[in-house]
C-alpha cells in the first residue's frame, strides 16, 4: 500500500507520463480552481467549482492511478477540520445578505455568500492537496529530479529534492513508532487527535526524536553519498553521465499543450468579461 | 618496481573535535593487497573510526586532531579528497537505509558510476555483471524501501562493488539484519572474498568468515593489542577475556577440551571445521551413549481469559492487514505466558513476531480473538492502565526519547500516571541506579552510547513496574559483550520486580542462556513453543524460521548428542564425560 505522498509504482498510463507534463497539469488544474467561475449550475443545482475539482481529482486518483481514498483517509480526516473551519469562518465573517435563515440569531449571522466563498477557498486548498497526491503517487522521485535537472536546476539540488521524497515513507513509519512509544509511556498526546491543543502538544513532543533522529540519519546519508562520488564531477571536472534518460513523448506534449491552452482560454474569457466570477450555468 | 601497499598507518592518533580524549592511539598498521582483515573490538573502541580513516572519511568528512600518516597506495590521505579516495575504496555502513538514495534498485546500483562519468555502455556492462555476481537480478525493478533488510544491504554492497574499488571496507554490515538477511550478506561477502580483493571488515558475527580471514586485529580503547592469524588470535585467551572478547564458542570449547587433555590435533575455527574432528574423536570414544530426545511439552491452555495468574493470555488471535494487500499476519494464535517468566519470540522477518507483540501490547487490535494482560482485556482498559500492565520497548531507542535529560526522560513516564513528588523522585532514582544510569542522569539522552540509550528506554518503561515487559530486539547493533549485559539486566528486572519479560530476538545464544521459554513463529503461526533445549532439539522444524541454534548446540546435535548443550560450559562438561 503506498504511503501518503509516496510513489505508488503501479503501471498506469499516468505513471508513464513524464514528470514535467504531470507538473504542468497540476499547476494548470490549480490555476483553473482560481480562474473558473463559481458556482457552476448544473441541472439547476449550484456546485462550488473548487468542490467539483476536488471531487474530480479524488476520482482521477482512484480510477486512473488505482489508489483507493481509504489509503489516504487519515490525510483526508486531518484535512476535514481545516476545510470545515475555512467554510464556517467565512460563513460568519462575510456579513452579506441573504443570510442562511432568519429564524435564529445564529443562522441570521451566517451568510450564503460567505458560505459559498468559504467553500470555494476551502476546496481550493483541498484540490491542491489531492493534486499533489496525484503527482507524488504517479511520479518516480528520481524522474522528478531528472526533470528538474533537464530543466536547468543544478544536479545536486534536483537530486536532493527527489531523494527527500524517497525517505518520506521512512519518516512516516518512524512517526507511527514514536506515536506508539508515547502510548507505551501512558501518554494520550497523539491519541486524542480531536483535541487540537493536546494534538499540537503531542506533535511538539515528537519533535525531539524525529528531529534528532532525522539529523543523525541525514548526516549518515550525506556521508554515504559522498563516499559514492556525489561531489566527484564538481571536484574533478568529469562530466556526470546518466544511465537512464527521460524524454518527452507525444502524449506529454499533448497534455502540456491542452492544459496550457485551457488555462489561457479560461483566463481570456475571464479577462474579457465573457465569463464573470459569478455563477456559470451549464445545461 | 615495488608494489605500493594499499593502506598504511604510521603512528596515527585521532581525537574528534568534540572530545579531547583520543579515540585512536598510535596505530601502526599495513593492509596488503588481497588480504582479508577482520577487526575485532568492543563497541566504543574506535573500530568505525579506524575504518572511516581507511575510507578517507577522516579527515575529509569528520574533522578532528589527526596525527601521524595514513597512506593510500603511497599517497598521503590528507592530500586526497573524499571523492578521489572513493575511486580506490568502497565503504559499506551498518544501516542500509542510510545508503540507499534512489527509488529503484537499478538506479541505485548505477548511481555511483553516473557520478564518476562512466559511459553508458560501460555502465550497462558493469550493471549486468554485478547483478549476476550478487544474484540480485530479480530485485532490479523493486523499490528500495520495500526490500527486506538483507536485500537492502546486498543492494548496497552491489552499489559499492560496481565501482570496482580495490579495497572494500565493511562496517558491521549484518548488525541490524535478521538471520536470513545476515545469511544473504555473508554469502555476498564470501563471493567477494573468492575474488581475492582486499577486504577489511568489522563484524561481530565474524564466526562464519573466520576460515577466510588472513588476519584478525584486536582493537581496544583505541589501541591495537593483537594483529595475527585467526588461529593464533584466539589462543590469547587471557588478553581476550580482559578486554571482553569472547572467542567463537566452537573454538572456546576446543581450547578448553585441549587444555583438559583431549587429543585435538587442531583447533577448529568454525562448525564446518569442527564436525569432522569431533566425529573422529567421538568414534574413538567408548562413552558415546546419548539420552533419548525428550518428548516436547504440550502446554495446556486455560479456558479463562480472566485468569489473573497469567501475565499474558492470547486466545484465538487472527490478524489481517487491510486491503489493498490483505495479509493474514497471525493465524489462530493461542498462548499463555506465566508470570515472572522470561520468554523469547523468534522467527524470520515477516513471520508475525512484531504483529503479535503489538497485539499483546494493545497497539493493534486483532481481527479476531482476545488478548488479556493480568486477566484484563487489553483493549478495554484505558491507555494509562495499559501502560502499567504491559510495557513495550521498541527496537530503536532513539524513537522513544523525548526529553532533555535522562532524569526528565524517566520522570516523563510517571507524570501520565499521576505519580508526583517524593514518590516519583524515589522511583526515578531507584530505576536509574538499578540500570546503572544514575551518574548520567543530567545528560541529554542522545549523548548516551547505544547501549545506554537502550537501558534508558528500558528504564522509562520499567519505572512503571508493569506486569509484563515486551522488548523488541534489545541487542541489535551491539557487540556480544554489551548484548549479554542487556540480557542480564532484563533478568535482574525480572527477579527484582517480578516482571514477565518477553523479548523478540534473533540472538539464539542469548535466548538459550537467559530464556526459559522460546516461541517460534513462521508465517503467522506458532510452530514451536517450549524450553530452549527442546526447541533446539527439533532442528528441522526450527529451520523453517531460518533461525539457527547456537553453534555449540548445532555441533552436539550433529554428533547425535541429545538433549543438546546450550552453552560452552554445558558442552565442555558433556564432552569431557564422553571423551575423558
Coordinates of C-alpha atoms in Angstrom, one line a residue, chain A residues 1-3 6-11 66 68 70-71 139-143 146 155 159 162-170 173-189 191-192 198 201-202 204-214 216-236 238-245, chain B residues 55-57 61-62 81-84 86-87 89-91 93 95-104 106-120 123-124 127 141 143-145 152 156 159-160 163 322-325 358 362-363 383-384 386-387 390-394 396 398-404 408-410 412-417 444 446 453 457 460-461 464:
Chain A
X1 CA 0.0 0.0 0.0
X2 CA 1.6 3.3 -1.0
X3 CA 2.2 5.7 1.9
X6 CA 4.9 8.5 -1.9
X7 CA 5.3 6.8 -5.2
X8 CA 2.9 4.0 -5.8
X9 CA 4.9 2.2 -8.5
X10 CA 1.8 0.9 -10.3
X11 CA 1.9 0.8 -14.1
X66 CA -5.7 2.9 -8.7
X68 CA -8.3 4.0 -3.2
X70 CA -9.1 4.7 2.0
X71 CA -5.3 4.7 1.5
X139 CA 5.9 10.2 -10.3
X140 CA 9.2 8.4 -9.5
X141 CA 11.1 10.9 -7.5
X142 CA 14.2 10.1 -9.5
X143 CA 12.5 11.0 -12.7
X146 CA 15.9 14.3 -13.6
X155 CA 22.1 18.2 -10.4
X159 CA 18.7 15.1 -6.8
X162 CA 14.0 13.9 -5.3
X163 CA 16.0 12.0 -2.7
X164 CA 13.9 13.6 0.1
X165 CA 10.8 12.1 -1.4
X166 CA 12.4 8.7 -1.2
X167 CA 12.8 9.0 2.5
X168 CA 9.3 10.2 3.2
X169 CA 7.8 6.7 3.8
X170 CA 10.6 6.0 6.3
X173 CA 7.0 4.8 9.7
X174 CA 9.1 6.4 12.3
X175 CA 6.3 8.8 13.3
X176 CA 4.0 5.8 13.8
X177 CA 6.6 4.1 16.0
X178 CA 7.1 7.3 18.0
X179 CA 3.3 7.6 18.4
X180 CA 3.3 4.0 19.9
X181 CA 6.3 4.9 22.1
X182 CA 4.2 7.7 23.6
X183 CA 1.4 5.3 24.2
X184 CA 3.8 2.9 25.9
X185 CA 4.5 5.7 28.4
X186 CA 0.8 6.0 29.1
X187 CA 0.7 9.3 27.1
X188 CA -2.5 10.1 25.2
X189 CA -1.0 13.1 23.4
X191 CA -4.3 9.5 20.7
X192 CA -6.9 12.3 21.4
X198 CA -3.2 18.0 23.0
X201 CA 1.5 19.3 22.2
X202 CA 1.9 15.7 21.0
X204 CA 5.8 19.1 19.5
X205 CA 6.8 16.2 21.8
X206 CA 7.7 14.1 18.8
X207 CA 9.9 16.9 17.5
X208 CA 12.9 15.8 19.6
X209 CA 13.1 12.1 18.5
X210 CA 12.1 13.0 14.9
X211 CA 14.3 16.0 14.7
X212 CA 17.4 14.5 16.2
X213 CA 16.8 11.1 14.5
X214 CA 16.4 13.0 11.2
X216 CA 21.6 11.7 12.5
X217 CA 20.2 10.0 9.5
X218 CA 20.8 12.9 7.2
X219 CA 24.4 13.0 8.3
X220 CA 24.8 9.3 7.5
X221 CA 23.1 9.8 4.2
X222 CA 25.4 12.7 3.3
X223 CA 28.4 10.7 4.1
X224 CA 27.2 7.7 2.1
X225 CA 26.5 9.9 -0.9
X226 CA 30.0 11.5 -0.8
X227 CA 31.5 8.0 -0.5
X228 CA 29.9 7.1 -3.8
X229 CA 31.2 10.2 -5.5
X230 CA 28.4 12.7 -5.2
X231 CA 30.9 15.6 -5.5
X232 CA 33.2 13.8 -7.9
X233 CA 32.1 15.8 -11.1
X234 CA 32.4 19.1 -9.4
X235 CA 35.9 18.3 -7.9
X236 CA 37.4 16.7 -11.0
X238 CA 34.5 15.0 -15.2
X239 CA 31.0 15.2 -16.8
X240 CA 28.3 13.3 -14.9
X241 CA 26.7 10.6 -17.1
X242 CA 23.1 9.5 -16.8
X243 CA 22.2 5.8 -17.2
X244 CA 18.5 6.5 -17.5
X245 CA 17.3 9.4 -19.5
Chain B
X55 CA 37.9 5.3 3.6
X56 CA 39.0 8.9 3.9
X57 CA 36.0 9.8 6.0
X61 CA 34.2 14.4 6.3
X62 CA 34.7 14.4 10.1
X81 CA 39.7 14.5 -1.3
X82 CA 36.9 12.1 -0.3
X83 CA 35.9 11.7 -3.9
X84 CA 39.3 10.7 -5.0
X86 CA 36.4 6.7 -3.2
X87 CA 38.0 5.7 -6.5
X89 CA 37.9 2.4 -1.6
X90 CA 34.3 1.3 -1.0
X91 CA 32.7 1.6 2.4
X93 CA 28.0 1.0 6.7
X95 CA 22.4 1.0 8.3
X96 CA 21.3 0.1 4.8
X97 CA 18.5 2.7 4.8
X98 CA 21.1 5.5 5.0
X99 CA 22.9 4.2 2.0
X100 CA 20.0 3.8 -0.5
X101 CA 19.1 7.2 -2.1
X102 CA 17.3 6.2 -5.2
X103 CA 13.8 4.8 -5.5
X104 CA 14.6 1.8 -7.7
X106 CA 18.6 -0.4 -10.8
X107 CA 19.0 3.3 -10.4
X108 CA 20.8 2.8 -7.0
X109 CA 23.3 0.3 -8.4
X110 CA 24.5 2.6 -11.2
X111 CA 24.3 5.9 -9.3
X112 CA 28.0 5.8 -8.3
X113 CA 29.0 5.1 -11.9
X114 CA 27.0 8.1 -13.1
X115 CA 28.9 10.4 -10.7
X116 CA 32.2 9.1 -12.0
X117 CA 31.3 9.9 -15.5
X118 CA 31.4 6.2 -16.7
X119 CA 29.9 6.0 -20.2
X120 CA 26.5 4.4 -20.6
X123 CA 27.6 1.2 -17.0
X124 CA 25.3 -1.3 -18.6
X127 CA 25.4 -3.3 -14.0
X141 CA 12.9 -3.1 -10.6
X143 CA 11.5 -0.1 -4.8
X144 CA 14.4 0.2 -2.4
X145 CA 12.4 1.0 0.7
X152 CA 18.8 -3.7 1.1
X156 CA 24.2 -1.5 -1.0
X159 CA 26.2 -0.5 -5.4
X160 CA 29.6 -0.1 -3.8
X163 CA 32.6 0.9 -8.8
X322 CA -6.1 -4.3 5.5
X323 CA -6.5 -4.0 1.7
X324 CA -5.3 -3.5 -0.9
X325 CA -2.7 -6.2 0.1
X358 CA 1.9 -5.2 19.2
X362 CA -2.7 -3.4 22.7
X363 CA -1.4 -1.2 19.8
X383 CA -4.1 3.8 28.0
X384 CA -2.8 4.7 31.4
X386 CA -2.4 -0.5 29.9
X387 CA 1.0 1.2 30.3
X390 CA 2.2 -4.2 29.8
X391 CA 5.2 -2.2 28.7
X392 CA 6.8 -2.1 25.3
X393 CA 10.4 -1.1 24.4
X394 CA 10.9 -0.6 20.7
X396 CA 15.4 1.8 18.1
X398 CA 16.1 7.0 19.8
X399 CA 12.4 6.9 18.8
X400 CA 11.5 6.7 22.5
X401 CA 13.4 9.6 23.9
X402 CA 11.5 12.9 24.3
X403 CA 13.1 14.9 27.0
X404 CA 16.3 16.9 27.5
X408 CA 13.4 14.0 33.0
X409 CA 13.0 11.2 30.5
X410 CA 12.1 8.7 33.2
X412 CA 8.1 11.9 31.9
X413 CA 6.6 8.4 32.2
X414 CA 5.4 8.9 35.7
X415 CA 3.6 12.2 35.1
X416 CA 0.9 10.4 33.0
X417 CA 0.3 8.1 35.8
X444 CA 20.9 14.6 27.2
X446 CA 21.1 11.5 22.7
X453 CA 20.2 4.6 25.3
X457 CA 14.5 3.2 27.1
X460 CA 11.4 4.6 31.1
X461 CA 9.0 1.7 30.9
X464 CA 6.1 1.8 36.0

